[in-house]
């Protein structure tokens, strides 16, 4: 493939794999900045994007961009950059479909919540090269996408698909980036510049795993509790008994992280709870999925913390109880006939 770069390290051919709430938000920004953007989507959402473009509502802005949209990556060919904005279980299911998008040097930015499948790549020590069954059963992503391509990405924006092809952005625009090795590589500097040129904040951090855990504290607690209570995040983090349960799970996750060599100051627990409390009316992604009768992202958000706890002999009793309940909720997730998710 000939290079599609112009200028120093400037990506132009960008495929966003998974054009849901976060992927759609990214795709609109990147297209507006003049990149050649394509998206992988499916169903009504794909049809709407093909017919009417991708629409983003952000504050009092309401913009629409036409992007190439398909359900089949082999329509697109190799890209300069791939951003995976799928849910973790969808990334696993689609791991082998990434191949047509990947040129020799194509990096894959994992703009996903939860414990990343590449986590134990270049981590050093006894855990080097491991993977968690909760996140990457049979090491499918490790093998098909390969960890050498992975660039870590912590997603902060709160967005929602409010109708097919229509994304509502509520808050935040930061995507924190990091190489698994912690290096400030040429490619990560180039990716950060592409995102910044598109109006996103994209700081590069050497300690990306610290940021993974800080986000995971919230996801492992807020998400399953939202599904069990149907409550928005501000309610979950201000109602005293629910806040106490969140805190308990966060402290367990913090202990697991410490055993994996990640130390995050304990005062950040309250700060994280307070920040969540300020997001009035926001529904967690897992609750959004429950309401749409979709499979729940339990593996990478909750089961992974339990599995990492077992690897490190750290008890996770509060998380274990919530996980038992949310697994059952996932089986009976619709109010109609029972549907069992994978």
Short mmCIF file of N, CA and C in Angstrom, two decimals, residues 235-333:
data_model
loop_
_atom_site.label_atom_id
_atom_site.label_comp_id
_atom_site.label_asym_id
_atom_site.label_seq_id
_atom_site.Cartn_x
_atom_site.Cartn_y
_atom_site.Cartn_z
N UNK A 235 -27.51 9.40 40.91
CA UNK A 235 -28.25 8.74 41.99
C UNK A 235 -27.37 7.65 42.64
N UNK A 236 -26.69 6.86 41.78
CA UNK A 236 -25.85 5.76 42.27
C UNK A 236 -24.75 6.28 43.20
N UNK A 237 -24.23 7.47 42.91
CA UNK A 237 -23.08 8.00 43.66
C UNK A 237 -23.46 9.00 44.75
N UNK A 238 -24.76 9.27 44.91
CA UNK A 238 -25.16 10.17 46.01
C UNK A 238 -26.06 9.47 47.03
N UNK A 239 -26.80 8.47 46.64
CA UNK A 239 -27.61 7.71 47.60
C UNK A 239 -26.63 6.97 48.51
N UNK A 240 -26.69 7.20 49.83
CA UNK A 240 -25.58 6.73 50.70
C UNK A 240 -25.26 5.24 50.61
N UNK A 241 -26.28 4.39 50.61
CA UNK A 241 -26.01 2.94 50.59
C UNK A 241 -25.40 2.51 49.25
N UNK A 242 -25.87 3.09 48.16
CA UNK A 242 -25.31 2.76 46.85
C UNK A 242 -23.88 3.29 46.73
N UNK A 243 -23.68 4.51 47.23
CA UNK A 243 -22.33 5.08 47.18
C UNK A 243 -21.35 4.20 47.98
N UNK A 244 -21.82 3.70 49.13
CA UNK A 244 -20.96 2.83 49.95
C UNK A 244 -20.61 1.54 49.21
N UNK A 245 -21.56 1.00 48.47
CA UNK A 245 -21.30 -0.21 47.68
C UNK A 245 -20.29 0.09 46.56
N UNK A 246 -20.48 1.22 45.88
CA UNK A 246 -19.50 1.64 44.85
C UNK A 246 -18.11 1.74 45.45
N UNK A 247 -18.03 2.40 46.60
CA UNK A 247 -16.73 2.60 47.26
C UNK A 247 -16.08 1.27 47.58
N UNK A 248 -16.87 0.33 48.09
CA UNK A 248 -16.35 -0.99 48.46
C UNK A 248 -15.76 -1.71 47.24
N UNK A 249 -16.48 -1.68 46.12
CA UNK A 249 -15.99 -2.32 44.88
C UNK A 249 -14.73 -1.61 44.38
N UNK A 250 -14.72 -0.28 44.45
CA UNK A 250 -13.56 0.49 43.99
C UNK A 250 -12.32 0.16 44.81
N UNK A 251 -12.50 0.00 46.10
CA UNK A 251 -11.35 -0.34 46.95
C UNK A 251 -10.83 -1.74 46.66
N UNK A 252 -11.75 -2.66 46.34
CA UNK A 252 -11.31 -4.01 45.94
C UNK A 252 -10.52 -3.95 44.64
N UNK A 253 -11.03 -3.20 43.66
CA UNK A 253 -10.33 -3.06 42.38
C UNK A 253 -8.97 -2.41 42.59
N UNK A 254 -8.91 -1.43 43.50
CA UNK A 254 -7.65 -0.76 43.80
C UNK A 254 -6.62 -1.76 44.36
N UNK A 255 -7.10 -2.66 45.23
CA UNK A 255 -6.20 -3.67 45.81
C UNK A 255 -5.67 -4.63 44.74
N UNK A 256 -6.53 -5.01 43.82
CA UNK A 256 -6.10 -5.88 42.71
C UNK A 256 -5.03 -5.17 41.88
N UNK A 257 -5.29 -3.91 41.55
CA UNK A 257 -4.34 -3.12 40.75
C UNK A 257 -2.98 -3.03 41.45
N UNK A 258 -3.01 -2.82 42.78
CA UNK A 258 -1.75 -2.72 43.53
C UNK A 258 -0.94 -4.00 43.41
N UNK A 259 -1.61 -5.14 43.41
CA UNK A 259 -0.91 -6.42 43.26
C UNK A 259 -0.37 -6.61 41.84
N UNK A 260 -0.89 -5.82 40.90
CA UNK A 260 -0.35 -5.85 39.53
C UNK A 260 0.63 -4.69 39.30
N UNK A 261 1.01 -4.03 40.38
CA UNK A 261 2.04 -3.00 40.29
C UNK A 261 1.53 -1.60 39.98
N UNK A 262 0.22 -1.40 40.07
CA UNK A 262 -0.36 -0.07 39.81
C UNK A 262 -0.87 0.51 41.12
N UNK A 263 -0.27 1.62 41.54
CA UNK A 263 -0.67 2.21 42.81
C UNK A 263 -1.35 3.55 42.57
N UNK A 264 -2.62 3.64 42.92
CA UNK A 264 -3.39 4.87 42.73
C UNK A 264 -3.79 5.38 44.11
N UNK A 265 -3.54 6.69 44.39
CA UNK A 265 -3.83 7.20 45.74
C UNK A 265 -5.29 7.00 46.14
N UNK A 266 -5.48 6.65 47.40
CA UNK A 266 -6.81 6.28 47.88
C UNK A 266 -7.79 7.46 47.86
N UNK A 267 -7.29 8.69 47.99
CA UNK A 267 -8.19 9.85 47.99
C UNK A 267 -8.91 10.02 46.66
N UNK A 268 -8.36 9.40 45.60
CA UNK A 268 -9.01 9.50 44.30
C UNK A 268 -10.35 8.75 44.25
N UNK A 269 -10.58 7.83 45.19
CA UNK A 269 -11.87 7.13 45.23
C UNK A 269 -13.00 8.13 45.42
N UNK A 270 -12.88 8.99 46.45
CA UNK A 270 -13.94 9.98 46.71
C UNK A 270 -14.04 10.98 45.57
N UNK A 271 -12.89 11.36 45.02
CA UNK A 271 -12.89 12.32 43.91
C UNK A 271 -13.64 11.75 42.71
N UNK A 272 -13.40 10.48 42.45
CA UNK A 272 -14.06 9.79 41.33
C UNK A 272 -15.57 9.71 41.56
N UNK A 273 -15.97 9.41 42.80
CA UNK A 273 -17.40 9.35 43.14
C UNK A 273 -18.05 10.73 42.99
N UNK A 274 -17.35 11.77 43.44
CA UNK A 274 -17.90 13.13 43.34
C UNK A 274 -18.04 13.57 41.89
N UNK A 275 -17.05 13.23 41.07
CA UNK A 275 -17.12 13.59 39.64
C UNK A 275 -18.31 12.92 38.98
N UNK A 276 -18.55 11.66 39.32
CA UNK A 276 -19.69 10.93 38.76
C UNK A 276 -21.01 11.53 39.23
N UNK A 277 -21.04 11.98 40.48
CA UNK A 277 -22.26 12.57 41.04
C UNK A 277 -22.68 13.84 40.30
N UNK A 278 -21.70 14.51 39.68
CA UNK A 278 -21.99 15.75 38.95
C UNK A 278 -22.62 15.50 37.58
N UNK A 279 -22.61 14.24 37.13
CA UNK A 279 -23.14 13.94 35.79
C UNK A 279 -24.64 13.63 35.87
N UNK A 280 -25.39 14.66 36.15
CA UNK A 280 -26.83 14.52 36.40
C UNK A 280 -27.54 13.89 35.21
N UNK A 281 -28.31 12.85 35.52
CA UNK A 281 -29.17 12.25 34.50
C UNK A 281 -28.47 11.31 33.53
N UNK A 282 -27.15 11.10 33.68
CA UNK A 282 -26.44 10.25 32.71
C UNK A 282 -26.66 8.77 33.03
N UNK A 283 -27.06 8.03 32.01
CA UNK A 283 -27.20 6.58 32.16
C UNK A 283 -25.90 5.91 31.75
N UNK A 284 -25.43 4.98 32.57
CA UNK A 284 -24.23 4.23 32.25
C UNK A 284 -24.46 3.39 30.99
N UNK A 285 -23.35 3.07 30.29
CA UNK A 285 -23.47 2.35 29.01
C UNK A 285 -24.18 1.01 29.18
N UNK A 286 -23.94 0.35 30.30
CA UNK A 286 -24.56 -0.97 30.50
C UNK A 286 -26.07 -0.84 30.66
N UNK A 287 -26.52 0.22 31.32
CA UNK A 287 -27.96 0.47 31.45
C UNK A 287 -28.57 0.83 30.09
N UNK A 288 -27.82 1.61 29.30
CA UNK A 288 -28.29 1.91 27.93
C UNK A 288 -28.46 0.62 27.14
N UNK A 289 -27.51 -0.31 27.30
CA UNK A 289 -27.61 -1.59 26.59
C UNK A 289 -28.78 -2.43 27.10
N UNK A 290 -29.00 -2.42 28.40
CA UNK A 290 -30.13 -3.17 28.97
C UNK A 290 -31.44 -2.65 28.38
N UNK A 291 -31.57 -1.32 28.33
CA UNK A 291 -32.82 -0.73 27.82
C UNK A 291 -33.04 -1.05 26.34
N UNK A 292 -31.94 -1.26 25.62
CA UNK A 292 -32.05 -1.59 24.20
C UNK A 292 -32.02 -3.10 23.96
N UNK A 293 -32.08 -3.85 25.08
CA UNK A 293 -32.08 -5.32 25.02
C UNK A 293 -30.86 -5.87 24.27
N UNK A 294 -29.70 -5.29 24.56
CA UNK A 294 -28.44 -5.75 23.96
C UNK A 294 -27.65 -6.53 25.00
N UNK A 295 -26.69 -7.32 24.52
CA UNK A 295 -25.79 -8.04 25.43
C UNK A 295 -25.06 -7.04 26.32
N UNK A 296 -24.88 -7.40 27.58
CA UNK A 296 -24.23 -6.50 28.54
C UNK A 296 -22.72 -6.75 28.58
N UNK A 297 -21.98 -5.66 28.74
CA UNK A 297 -20.51 -5.72 28.68
C UNK A 297 -19.94 -6.11 30.05
N UNK A 298 -20.26 -7.30 30.49
CA UNK A 298 -19.88 -7.71 31.84
C UNK A 298 -18.43 -8.18 31.91
N UNK A 299 -17.97 -8.87 30.87
CA UNK A 299 -16.64 -9.49 30.90
C UNK A 299 -15.52 -8.52 31.20
N UNK A 300 -15.36 -7.51 30.34
CA UNK A 300 -14.21 -6.59 30.48
C UNK A 300 -14.38 -5.60 31.61
N UNK A 301 -15.63 -5.36 32.03
CA UNK A 301 -15.88 -4.34 33.06
C UNK A 301 -15.91 -4.92 34.47
N UNK A 302 -16.39 -6.15 34.62
CA UNK A 302 -16.58 -6.68 35.98
C UNK A 302 -15.85 -8.01 36.16
N UNK A 303 -16.11 -8.97 35.27
CA UNK A 303 -15.47 -10.29 35.41
C UNK A 303 -13.95 -10.19 35.37
N UNK A 304 -13.43 -9.26 34.56
CA UNK A 304 -11.97 -9.13 34.45
C UNK A 304 -11.33 -8.76 35.78
N UNK A 305 -12.01 -7.91 36.55
CA UNK A 305 -11.47 -7.51 37.86
C UNK A 305 -11.46 -8.72 38.79
N UNK A 306 -12.53 -9.50 38.74
CA UNK A 306 -12.58 -10.72 39.55
C UNK A 306 -11.48 -11.70 39.14
N UNK A 307 -11.30 -11.89 37.82
CA UNK A 307 -10.29 -12.83 37.32
C UNK A 307 -8.88 -12.36 37.70
N UNK A 308 -8.62 -11.06 37.55
CA UNK A 308 -7.31 -10.51 37.95
C UNK A 308 -7.12 -10.65 39.46
N UNK A 309 -8.20 -10.52 40.23
CA UNK A 309 -8.14 -10.73 41.68
C UNK A 309 -7.76 -12.16 42.02
N UNK A 310 -8.31 -13.10 41.28
CA UNK A 310 -7.98 -14.50 41.54
C UNK A 310 -6.54 -14.82 41.15
N UNK A 311 -6.06 -14.19 40.07
CA UNK A 311 -4.66 -14.38 39.66
C UNK A 311 -3.69 -13.87 40.72
N UNK A 312 -4.11 -12.83 41.44
CA UNK A 312 -3.22 -12.17 42.41
C UNK A 312 -3.59 -12.51 43.86
N UNK A 313 -4.55 -13.42 44.04
CA UNK A 313 -5.02 -13.83 45.38
C UNK A 313 -5.58 -12.66 46.19
N UNK A 314 -6.28 -11.76 45.52
CA UNK A 314 -6.91 -10.63 46.21
C UNK A 314 -8.42 -10.87 46.25
N UNK A 315 -9.03 -10.89 47.44
CA UNK A 315 -10.48 -11.13 47.51
C UNK A 315 -11.27 -9.93 46.97
N UNK A 316 -12.40 -10.23 46.34
CA UNK A 316 -13.26 -9.17 45.78
C UNK A 316 -14.71 -9.47 46.14
N UNK A 317 -15.00 -9.50 47.44
CA UNK A 317 -16.30 -10.04 47.88
C UNK A 317 -17.49 -9.17 47.46
N UNK A 318 -17.37 -7.84 47.54
CA UNK A 318 -18.50 -6.99 47.12
C UNK A 318 -18.72 -7.13 45.62
N UNK A 319 -17.63 -7.08 44.87
CA UNK A 319 -17.73 -7.24 43.42
C UNK A 319 -18.33 -8.60 43.06
N UNK A 320 -17.91 -9.65 43.78
CA UNK A 320 -18.41 -11.00 43.50
C UNK A 320 -19.94 -11.06 43.63
N UNK A 321 -20.46 -10.40 44.65
CA UNK A 321 -21.92 -10.42 44.87
C UNK A 321 -22.65 -9.66 43.77
N UNK A 322 -22.16 -8.48 43.45
CA UNK A 322 -22.79 -7.69 42.39
C UNK A 322 -22.69 -8.42 41.05
N UNK A 323 -21.55 -9.06 40.81
CA UNK A 323 -21.36 -9.80 39.56
C UNK A 323 -22.35 -10.96 39.45
N UNK A 324 -22.56 -11.69 40.56
CA UNK A 324 -23.52 -12.80 40.54
C UNK A 324 -24.91 -12.29 40.15
N UNK A 325 -25.29 -11.13 40.68
CA UNK A 325 -26.61 -10.56 40.39
C UNK A 325 -26.70 -10.07 38.94
N UNK A 326 -25.66 -9.40 38.48
CA UNK A 326 -25.74 -8.80 37.14
C UNK A 326 -25.66 -9.88 36.05
N UNK A 327 -24.97 -10.97 36.34
CA UNK A 327 -24.97 -12.10 35.38
C UNK A 327 -26.39 -12.63 35.21
N UNK A 328 -27.08 -12.76 36.31
CA UNK A 328 -28.46 -13.25 36.25
C UNK A 328 -29.36 -12.24 35.54
N UNK A 329 -29.12 -10.95 35.82
CA UNK A 329 -29.89 -9.89 35.15
C UNK A 329 -29.67 -9.95 33.64
N UNK A 330 -28.46 -10.30 33.22
CA UNK A 330 -28.15 -10.37 31.79
C UNK A 330 -28.91 -11.52 31.12
N UNK A 331 -29.13 -12.60 31.86
CA UNK A 331 -29.89 -13.73 31.30
C UNK A 331 -31.35 -13.32 31.11
N UNK A 332 -31.89 -12.58 32.08
CA UNK A 332 -33.30 -12.15 32.04
C UNK A 332 -33.37 -10.67 31.66
N UNK A 333 -32.58 -10.27 30.65
CA UNK A 333 -32.42 -8.83 30.48
C UNK A 333 -33.60 -8.15 29.84
#
